[in-house]
Short mmCIF file of C-alpha atoms and ligand atoms in Angstrom, two decimals:
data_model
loop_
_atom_site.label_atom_id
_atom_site.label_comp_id
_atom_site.label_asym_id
_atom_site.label_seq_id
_atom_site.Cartn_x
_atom_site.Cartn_y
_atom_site.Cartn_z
CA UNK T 1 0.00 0.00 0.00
CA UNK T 2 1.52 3.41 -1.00
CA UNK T 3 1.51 6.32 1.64
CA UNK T 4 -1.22 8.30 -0.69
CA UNK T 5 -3.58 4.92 0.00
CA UNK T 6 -2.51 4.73 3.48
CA UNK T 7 -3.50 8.55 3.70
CA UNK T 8 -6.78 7.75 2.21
CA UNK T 9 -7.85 5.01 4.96
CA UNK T 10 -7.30 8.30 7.47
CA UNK T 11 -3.83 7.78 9.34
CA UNK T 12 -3.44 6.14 12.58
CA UNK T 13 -3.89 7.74 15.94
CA UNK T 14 -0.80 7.68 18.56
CA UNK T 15 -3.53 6.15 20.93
CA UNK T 16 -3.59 3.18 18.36
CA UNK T 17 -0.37 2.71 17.60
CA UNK T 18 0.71 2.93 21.38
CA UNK T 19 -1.97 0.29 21.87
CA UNK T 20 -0.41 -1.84 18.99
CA UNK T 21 2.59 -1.50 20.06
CA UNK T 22 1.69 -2.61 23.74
CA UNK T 23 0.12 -5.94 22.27
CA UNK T 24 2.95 -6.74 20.39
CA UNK T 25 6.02 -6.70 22.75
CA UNK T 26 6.43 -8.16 26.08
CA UNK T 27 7.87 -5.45 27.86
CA UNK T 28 5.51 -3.25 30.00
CA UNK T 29 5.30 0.08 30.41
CA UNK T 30 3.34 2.45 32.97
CA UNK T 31 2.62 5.86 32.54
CA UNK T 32 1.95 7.93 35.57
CA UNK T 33 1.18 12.06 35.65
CA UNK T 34 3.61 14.06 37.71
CA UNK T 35 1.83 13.08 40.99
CA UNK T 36 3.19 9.47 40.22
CA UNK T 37 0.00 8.55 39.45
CA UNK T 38 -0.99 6.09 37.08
CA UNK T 39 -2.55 7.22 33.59
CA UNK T 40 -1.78 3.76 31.45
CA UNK T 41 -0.90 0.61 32.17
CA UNK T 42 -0.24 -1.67 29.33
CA UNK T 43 -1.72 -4.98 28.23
CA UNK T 44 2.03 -7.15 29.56
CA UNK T 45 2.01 -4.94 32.49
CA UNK T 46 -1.53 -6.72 32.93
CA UNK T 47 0.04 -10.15 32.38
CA UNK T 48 3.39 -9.41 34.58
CA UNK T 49 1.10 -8.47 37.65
CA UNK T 50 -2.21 -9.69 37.29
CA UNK T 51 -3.71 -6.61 38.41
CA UNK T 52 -6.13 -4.80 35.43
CA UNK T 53 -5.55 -1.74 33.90
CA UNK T 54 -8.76 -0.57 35.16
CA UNK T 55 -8.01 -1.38 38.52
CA UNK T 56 -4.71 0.59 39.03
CA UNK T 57 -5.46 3.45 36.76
CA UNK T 58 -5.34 6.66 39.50
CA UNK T 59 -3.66 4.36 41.80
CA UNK T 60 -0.05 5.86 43.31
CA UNK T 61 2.83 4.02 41.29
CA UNK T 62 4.34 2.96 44.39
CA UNK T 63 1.53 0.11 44.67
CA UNK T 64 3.15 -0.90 41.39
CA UNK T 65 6.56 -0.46 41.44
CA UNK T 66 9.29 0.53 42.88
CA UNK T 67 12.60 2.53 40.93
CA UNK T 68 16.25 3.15 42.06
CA UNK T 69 16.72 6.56 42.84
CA UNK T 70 19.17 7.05 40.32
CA UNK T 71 16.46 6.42 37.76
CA UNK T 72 13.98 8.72 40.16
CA UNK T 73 16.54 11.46 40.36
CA UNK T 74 16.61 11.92 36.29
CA UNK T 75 14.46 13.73 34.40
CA UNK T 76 14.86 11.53 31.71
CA UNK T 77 16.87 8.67 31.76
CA UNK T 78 15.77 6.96 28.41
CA UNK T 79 19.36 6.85 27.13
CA UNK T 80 20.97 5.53 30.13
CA UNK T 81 21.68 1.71 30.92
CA UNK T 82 18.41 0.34 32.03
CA UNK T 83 18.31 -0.67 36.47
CA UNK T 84 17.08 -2.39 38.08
CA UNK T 85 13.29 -1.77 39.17
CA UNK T 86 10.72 -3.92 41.20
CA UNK T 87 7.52 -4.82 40.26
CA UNK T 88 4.85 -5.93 43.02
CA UNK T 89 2.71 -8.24 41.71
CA UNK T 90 -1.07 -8.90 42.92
CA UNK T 91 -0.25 -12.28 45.15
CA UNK T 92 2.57 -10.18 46.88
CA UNK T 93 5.31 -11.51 45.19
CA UNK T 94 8.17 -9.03 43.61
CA UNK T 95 10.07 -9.54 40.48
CA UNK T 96 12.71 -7.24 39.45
CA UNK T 97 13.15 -6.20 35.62
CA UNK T 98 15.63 -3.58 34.16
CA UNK T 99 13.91 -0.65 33.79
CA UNK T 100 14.23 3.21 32.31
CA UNK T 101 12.00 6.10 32.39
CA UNK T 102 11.70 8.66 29.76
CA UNK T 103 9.39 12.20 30.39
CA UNK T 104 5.66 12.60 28.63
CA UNK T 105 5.81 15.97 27.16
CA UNK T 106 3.03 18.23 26.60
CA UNK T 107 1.07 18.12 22.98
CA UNK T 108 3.17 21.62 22.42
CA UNK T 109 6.31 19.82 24.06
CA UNK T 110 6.98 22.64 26.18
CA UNK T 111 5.94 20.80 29.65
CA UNK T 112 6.53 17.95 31.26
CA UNK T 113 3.66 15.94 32.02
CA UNK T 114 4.35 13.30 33.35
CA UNK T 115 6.66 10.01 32.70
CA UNK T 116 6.73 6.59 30.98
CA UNK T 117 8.04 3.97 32.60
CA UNK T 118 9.48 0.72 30.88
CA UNK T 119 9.97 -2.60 32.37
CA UNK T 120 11.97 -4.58 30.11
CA UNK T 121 10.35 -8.05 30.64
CA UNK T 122 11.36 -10.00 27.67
CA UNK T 123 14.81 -10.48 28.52
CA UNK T 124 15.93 -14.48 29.27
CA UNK T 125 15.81 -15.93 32.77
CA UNK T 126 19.72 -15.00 33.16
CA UNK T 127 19.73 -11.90 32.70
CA UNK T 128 16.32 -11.14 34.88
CA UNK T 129 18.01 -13.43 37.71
CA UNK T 130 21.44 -10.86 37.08
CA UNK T 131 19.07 -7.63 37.55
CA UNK T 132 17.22 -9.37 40.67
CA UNK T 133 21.17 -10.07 42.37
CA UNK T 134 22.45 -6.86 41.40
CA UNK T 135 19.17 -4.67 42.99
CA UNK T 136 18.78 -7.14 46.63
CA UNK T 137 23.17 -7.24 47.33
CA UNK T 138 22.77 -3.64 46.80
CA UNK T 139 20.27 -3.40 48.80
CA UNK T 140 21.83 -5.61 51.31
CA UNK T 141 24.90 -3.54 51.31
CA UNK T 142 23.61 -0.71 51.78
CA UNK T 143 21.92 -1.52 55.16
CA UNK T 144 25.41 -1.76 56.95
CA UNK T 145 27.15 1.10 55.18
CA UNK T 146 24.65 3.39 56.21
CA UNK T 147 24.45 2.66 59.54
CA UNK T 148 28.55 2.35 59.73
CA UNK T 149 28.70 5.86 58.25
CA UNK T 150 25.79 7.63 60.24
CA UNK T 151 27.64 5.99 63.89
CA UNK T 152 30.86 7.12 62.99
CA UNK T 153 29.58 10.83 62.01
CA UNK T 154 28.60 11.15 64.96
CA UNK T 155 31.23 9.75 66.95
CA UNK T 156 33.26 12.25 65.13
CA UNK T 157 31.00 15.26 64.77
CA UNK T 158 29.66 15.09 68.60
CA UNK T 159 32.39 13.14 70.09
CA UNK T 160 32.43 15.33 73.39
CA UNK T 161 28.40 15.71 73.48
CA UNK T 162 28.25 12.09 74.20
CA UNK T 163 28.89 9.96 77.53
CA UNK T 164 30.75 7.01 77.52
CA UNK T 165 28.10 4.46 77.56
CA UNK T 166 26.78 6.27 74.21
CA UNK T 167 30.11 6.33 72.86
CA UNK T 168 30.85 2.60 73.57
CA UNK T 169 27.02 1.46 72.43
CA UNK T 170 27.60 3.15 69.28
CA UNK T 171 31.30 1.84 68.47
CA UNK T 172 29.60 -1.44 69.23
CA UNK T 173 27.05 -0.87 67.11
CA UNK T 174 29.92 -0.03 64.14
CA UNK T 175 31.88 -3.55 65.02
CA UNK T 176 28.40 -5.14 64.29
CA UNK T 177 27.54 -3.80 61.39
CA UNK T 178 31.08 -4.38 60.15
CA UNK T 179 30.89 -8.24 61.27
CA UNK T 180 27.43 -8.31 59.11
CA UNK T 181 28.80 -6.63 56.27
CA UNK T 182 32.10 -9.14 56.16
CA UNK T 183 29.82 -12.21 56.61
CA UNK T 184 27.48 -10.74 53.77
CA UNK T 185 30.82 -10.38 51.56
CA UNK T 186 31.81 -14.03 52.79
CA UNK T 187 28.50 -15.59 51.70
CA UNK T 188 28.68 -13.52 47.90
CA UNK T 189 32.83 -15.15 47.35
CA UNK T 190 30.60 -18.29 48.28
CA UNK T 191 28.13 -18.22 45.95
CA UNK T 192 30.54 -16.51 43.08
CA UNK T 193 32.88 -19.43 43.64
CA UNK T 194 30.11 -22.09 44.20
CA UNK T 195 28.60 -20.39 40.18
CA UNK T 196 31.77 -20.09 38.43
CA UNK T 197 33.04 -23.75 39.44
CA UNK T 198 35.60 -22.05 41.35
CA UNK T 199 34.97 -23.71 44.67
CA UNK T 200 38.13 -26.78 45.43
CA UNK T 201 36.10 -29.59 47.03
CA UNK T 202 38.48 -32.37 48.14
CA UNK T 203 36.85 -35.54 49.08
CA UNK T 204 38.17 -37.91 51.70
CA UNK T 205 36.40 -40.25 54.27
CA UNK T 206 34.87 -38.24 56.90
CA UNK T 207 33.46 -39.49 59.76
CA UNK T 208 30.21 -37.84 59.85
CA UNK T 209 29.39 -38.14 63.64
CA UNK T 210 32.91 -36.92 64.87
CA UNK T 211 32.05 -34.00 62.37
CA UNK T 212 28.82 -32.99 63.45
CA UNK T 213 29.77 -32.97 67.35
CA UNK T 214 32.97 -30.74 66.45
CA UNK T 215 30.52 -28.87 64.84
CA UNK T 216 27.27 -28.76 67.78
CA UNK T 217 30.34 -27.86 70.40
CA UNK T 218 31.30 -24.66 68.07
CA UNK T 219 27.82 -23.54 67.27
CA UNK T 220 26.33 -24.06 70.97
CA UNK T 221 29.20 -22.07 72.37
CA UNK T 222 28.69 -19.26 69.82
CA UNK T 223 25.28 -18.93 71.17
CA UNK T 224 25.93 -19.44 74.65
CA UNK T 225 24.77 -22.52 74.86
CA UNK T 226 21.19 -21.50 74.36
CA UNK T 227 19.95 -24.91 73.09
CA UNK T 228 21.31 -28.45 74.34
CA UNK T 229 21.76 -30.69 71.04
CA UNK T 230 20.82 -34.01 71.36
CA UNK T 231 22.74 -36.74 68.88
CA UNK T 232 21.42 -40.13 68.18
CA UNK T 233 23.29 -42.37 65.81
CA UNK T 234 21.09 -45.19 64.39
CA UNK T 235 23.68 -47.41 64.28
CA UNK T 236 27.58 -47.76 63.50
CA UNK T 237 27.79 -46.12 60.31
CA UNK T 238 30.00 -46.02 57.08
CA UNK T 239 32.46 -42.56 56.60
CA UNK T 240 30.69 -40.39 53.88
CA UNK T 241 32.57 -39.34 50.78
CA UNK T 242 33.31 -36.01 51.07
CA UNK T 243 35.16 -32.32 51.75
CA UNK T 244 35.22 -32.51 55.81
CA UNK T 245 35.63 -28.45 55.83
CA UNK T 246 32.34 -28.50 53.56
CA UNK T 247 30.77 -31.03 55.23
CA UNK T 248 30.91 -28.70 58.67
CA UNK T 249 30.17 -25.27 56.48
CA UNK T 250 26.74 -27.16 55.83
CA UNK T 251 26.24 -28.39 59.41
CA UNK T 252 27.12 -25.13 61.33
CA UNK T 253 24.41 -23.09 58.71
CA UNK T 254 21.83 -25.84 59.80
CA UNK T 255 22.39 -25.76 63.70
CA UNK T 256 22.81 -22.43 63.58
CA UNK T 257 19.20 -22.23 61.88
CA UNK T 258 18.00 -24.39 64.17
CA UNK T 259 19.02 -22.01 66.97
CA UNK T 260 17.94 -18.70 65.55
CA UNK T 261 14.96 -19.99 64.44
CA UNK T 262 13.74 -21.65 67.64
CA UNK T 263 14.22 -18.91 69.95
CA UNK T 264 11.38 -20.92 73.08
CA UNK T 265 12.66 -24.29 72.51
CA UNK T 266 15.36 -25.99 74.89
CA UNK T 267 16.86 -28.42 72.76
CA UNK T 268 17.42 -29.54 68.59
CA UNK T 269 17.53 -33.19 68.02
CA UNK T 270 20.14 -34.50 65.48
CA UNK T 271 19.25 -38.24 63.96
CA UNK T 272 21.90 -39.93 62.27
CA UNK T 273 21.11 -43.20 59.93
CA UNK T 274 21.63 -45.40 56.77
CA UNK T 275 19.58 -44.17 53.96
CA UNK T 276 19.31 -44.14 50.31
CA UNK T 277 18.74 -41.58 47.63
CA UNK T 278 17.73 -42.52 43.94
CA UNK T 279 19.19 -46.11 44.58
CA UNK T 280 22.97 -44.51 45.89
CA UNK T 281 23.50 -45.52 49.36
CA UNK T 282 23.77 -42.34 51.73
CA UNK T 283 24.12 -40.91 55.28
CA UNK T 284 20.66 -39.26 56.31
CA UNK T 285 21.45 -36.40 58.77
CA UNK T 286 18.37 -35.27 59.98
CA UNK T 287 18.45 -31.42 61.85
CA UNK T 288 15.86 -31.27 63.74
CA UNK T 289 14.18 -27.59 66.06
CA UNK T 290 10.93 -27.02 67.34
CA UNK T 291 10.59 -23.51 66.34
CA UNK T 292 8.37 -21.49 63.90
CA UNK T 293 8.69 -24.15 61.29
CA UNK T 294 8.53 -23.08 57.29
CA UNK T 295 4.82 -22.86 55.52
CA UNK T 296 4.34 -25.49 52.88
CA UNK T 297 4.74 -22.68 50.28
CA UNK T 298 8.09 -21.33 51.24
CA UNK T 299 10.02 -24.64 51.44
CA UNK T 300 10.89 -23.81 48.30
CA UNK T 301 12.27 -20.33 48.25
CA UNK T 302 14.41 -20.44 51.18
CA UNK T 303 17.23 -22.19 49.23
CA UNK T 304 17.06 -19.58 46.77
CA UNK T 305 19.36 -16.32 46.78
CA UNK T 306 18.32 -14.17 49.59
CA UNK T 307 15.10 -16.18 49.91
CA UNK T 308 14.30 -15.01 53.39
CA UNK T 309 10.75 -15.58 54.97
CA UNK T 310 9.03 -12.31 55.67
CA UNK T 311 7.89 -13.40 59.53
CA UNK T 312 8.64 -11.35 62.61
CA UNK T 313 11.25 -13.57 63.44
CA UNK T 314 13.20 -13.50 60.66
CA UNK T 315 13.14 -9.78 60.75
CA UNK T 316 14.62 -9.88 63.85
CA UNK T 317 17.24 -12.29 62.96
CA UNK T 318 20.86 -11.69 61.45
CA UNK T 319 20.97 -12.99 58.46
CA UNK T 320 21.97 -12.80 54.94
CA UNK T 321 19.63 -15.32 53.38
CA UNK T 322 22.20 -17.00 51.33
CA UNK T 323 23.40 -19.50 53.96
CA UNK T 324 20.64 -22.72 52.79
CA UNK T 325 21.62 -21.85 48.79
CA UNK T 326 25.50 -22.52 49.65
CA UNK T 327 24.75 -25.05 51.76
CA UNK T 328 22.55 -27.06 49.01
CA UNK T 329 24.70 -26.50 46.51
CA UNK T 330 27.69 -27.69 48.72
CA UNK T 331 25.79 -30.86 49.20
CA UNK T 332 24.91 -31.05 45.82
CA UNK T 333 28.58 -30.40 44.55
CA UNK T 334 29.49 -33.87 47.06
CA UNK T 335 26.35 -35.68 44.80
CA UNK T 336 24.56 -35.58 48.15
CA UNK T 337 21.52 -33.32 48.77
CA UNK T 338 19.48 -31.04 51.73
CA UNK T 339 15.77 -31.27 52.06
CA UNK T 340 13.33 -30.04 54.19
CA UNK T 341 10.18 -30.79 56.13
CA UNK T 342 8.21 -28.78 58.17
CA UNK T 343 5.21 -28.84 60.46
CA UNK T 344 3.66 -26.72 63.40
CA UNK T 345 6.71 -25.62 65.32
CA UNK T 346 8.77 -28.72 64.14
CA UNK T 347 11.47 -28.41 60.85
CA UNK T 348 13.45 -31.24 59.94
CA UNK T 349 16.47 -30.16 57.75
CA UNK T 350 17.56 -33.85 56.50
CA UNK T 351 21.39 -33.78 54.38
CA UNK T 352 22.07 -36.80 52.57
CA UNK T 353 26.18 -37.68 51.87
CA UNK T 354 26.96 -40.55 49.87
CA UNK T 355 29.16 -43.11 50.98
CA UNK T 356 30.09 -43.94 47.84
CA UNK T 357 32.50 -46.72 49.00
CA UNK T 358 33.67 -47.18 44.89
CA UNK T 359 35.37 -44.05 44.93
CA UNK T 360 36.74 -44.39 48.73
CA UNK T 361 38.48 -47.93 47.43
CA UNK T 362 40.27 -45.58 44.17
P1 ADP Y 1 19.49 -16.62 56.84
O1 ADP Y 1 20.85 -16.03 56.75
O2 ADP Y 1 18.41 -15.63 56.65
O3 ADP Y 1 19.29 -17.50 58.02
P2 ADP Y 1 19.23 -19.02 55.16
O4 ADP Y 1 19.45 -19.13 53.69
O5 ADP Y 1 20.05 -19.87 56.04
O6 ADP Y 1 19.41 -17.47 55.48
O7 ADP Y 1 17.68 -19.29 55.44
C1 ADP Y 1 16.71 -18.67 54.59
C2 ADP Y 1 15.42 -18.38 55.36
O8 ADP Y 1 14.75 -19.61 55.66
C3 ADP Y 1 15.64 -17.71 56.71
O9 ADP Y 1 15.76 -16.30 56.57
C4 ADP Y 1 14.36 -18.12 57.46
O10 ADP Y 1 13.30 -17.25 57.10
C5 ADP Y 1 14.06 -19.52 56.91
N1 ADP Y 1 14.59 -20.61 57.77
C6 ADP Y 1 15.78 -21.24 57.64
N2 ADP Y 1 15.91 -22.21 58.56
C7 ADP Y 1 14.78 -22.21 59.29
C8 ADP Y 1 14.29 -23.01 60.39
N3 ADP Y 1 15.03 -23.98 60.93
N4 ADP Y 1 13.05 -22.73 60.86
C9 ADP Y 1 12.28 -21.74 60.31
N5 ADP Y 1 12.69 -20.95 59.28
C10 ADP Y 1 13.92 -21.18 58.76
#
């Protein structure tokens, strides 16, 4: 068709091409009016959240979405390297997508009337999984920084205004923070390592009971000996095949669970027996506390990056969420595995180790 016939047929509105256009590509975009609030939401936005145009048209963006305030801060930012921005979706889950915002001029272009927002959705899992690590370890870091850098301002700013109980609460408070942020970076060289391949894993017999009651002694004296751990070995058992330094990084995350996250109980029960996995004979070492225990739902996520539960406790709890990811993979890594099971106020954590006794005889 030539433009003359196109011209003939009356030429498309920007309303209907920007409709089109929404149809046809699975990224979503929001427009909002300079109140941030929302004036279009388009069709993949729709299938992204499950909420209905119609339903969060006037609605503050915030409900919606969240953006970095680097993307915030410019006026227009449509040229820049998309960031990462979070999306709340209507069962409460959040996924993070790259996004950028450009301004909505006015029809004379000589205001600004508000802003279009794009979420760019159609990108592979990767790189959605790459934006989602890069917002939450920024996130993560930030937590610590700040509050290192707001304690020692005014340590230095107001030194002499403060007594000596303030002064030694705060430098505490610093040391914390610094222990938090070191454990975070700790966890992150994990994982990296743990990703890339990188980690050395080198397997010898290890005597699984003598490892787990170094391992109780350490634990129960880091937390004062808050819980008494009770170990029952089924009977004599074979040496698993595996790293002995990996084997305790994956028992000290699950006691220490166990502790934090059974803050009433008295004791943790450890079970120790013969098992098998997929027909591979195996050492079943079941963790087990008799604390909040983990909702059907969430047994899933909370071996994923960061996958912590959003429950009071947890909130209150140190943490950096990446401990039961390294410590599945680790198992994984040794062909074992870590499952979980979990009813009202009891969680059993249960880590499988082969025994493998082919490769022990090479
Ligand atoms: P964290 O550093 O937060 O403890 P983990 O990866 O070890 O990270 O655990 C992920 C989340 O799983 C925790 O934040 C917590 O919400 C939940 N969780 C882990 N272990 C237990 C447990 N024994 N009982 C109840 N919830 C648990």
């Amino acid at each position: 068709m030539t433009k003359t016939m196109a011209k003939e047929r009356g030429i498309h509105s920007a309303e209907q091409i920007v409709e089109s256009f929404s149809r046809c590509t699975r990224n979503g975009f929001v427009a909002s009016d300079l109140e941030g609030k929302i004036t279009y939401f388009s069709k993949s936005m729709e299938d992204i959240t499950g909420w209905f145009e119609i339903e969060v048209l006037g609605k503050d963006v915030s409900t919606i979405y969240s953006l970095p305030e680097a993307v915030i801060d410019a006026t227009d930012n449509s040229g820049a390297l998309p960031q990462p921005g979070v999306v709340y979706k209507r069962d409460g889950k959040k996924v993070t997508y790259p996004a950028r915002r450009t301004t909505i001029c006015s029809e004379d272009s000589s205001e600004i009337d508000g802003y279009l927002t794009l979420f760019v959705t159609n990108i592979g899992d990767v790189d959605r999984a790459q934006a989602e690590f890069t917002s939450t370890v920024s996130h993560e870091l930030r937590t610590p920084i700040t509050s290192i850098k707001g304690f020692a301002s005014t340590l230095l700013d107001h030194r002499s205004k403060l007594d000596e109980e303030k002064r030694k609460k705060y430098i505490r408070i610093i040391r914390e923070q610094a222990i938090r942020l070191s454990s975070l970076v700790e966890d992150l060289l994990s994982v990296s390592r743990l990703e890339s391949r990188k980690i050395k894993i080198s397997k010898q017999k290890v005597d699984i009971q003598a490892a787990i009651e170094r391992t109780a002694l350490v634990v129960q004296s880091k937390y004062n000996d808050s819980h008494k751990i009770n170990i029952t070995e089924k009977s004599k058992l074979p040496s698993v095949w595996a790293d002995p330094d990996r084997v305790e990084q994956i028992f000290t995350n699950l006691i220490e669970n166990a502790i934090k996250y059974s803050p009433e109980a008295e004791h943790i029960d450890i079970e120790v027996s013969p098992d098998t996995l997929d027909g591979v004979e195996m050492i079943k070492t079941d963790i087990i506390d008799f604390g909040i225990g983990i909702a059907e739902e969430d047994q899933e996520r909370i071996f994923n990056k960061f996958g912590r539960l959003d429950n009071p406790l947890t909130r209150e709890t140190e943490g950096t969420g990446l401990g039961l990811y390294i410590t599945k993979s680790l198992a994984e890594i040794m062909s074992g595995e870590v499952r979980v099971s979990s009813e009202a106020n009891k969680t059993i954590f249960s880590v499988y180790l082969p025994t493998n006794l082919e490769q022990e005889e090479n």
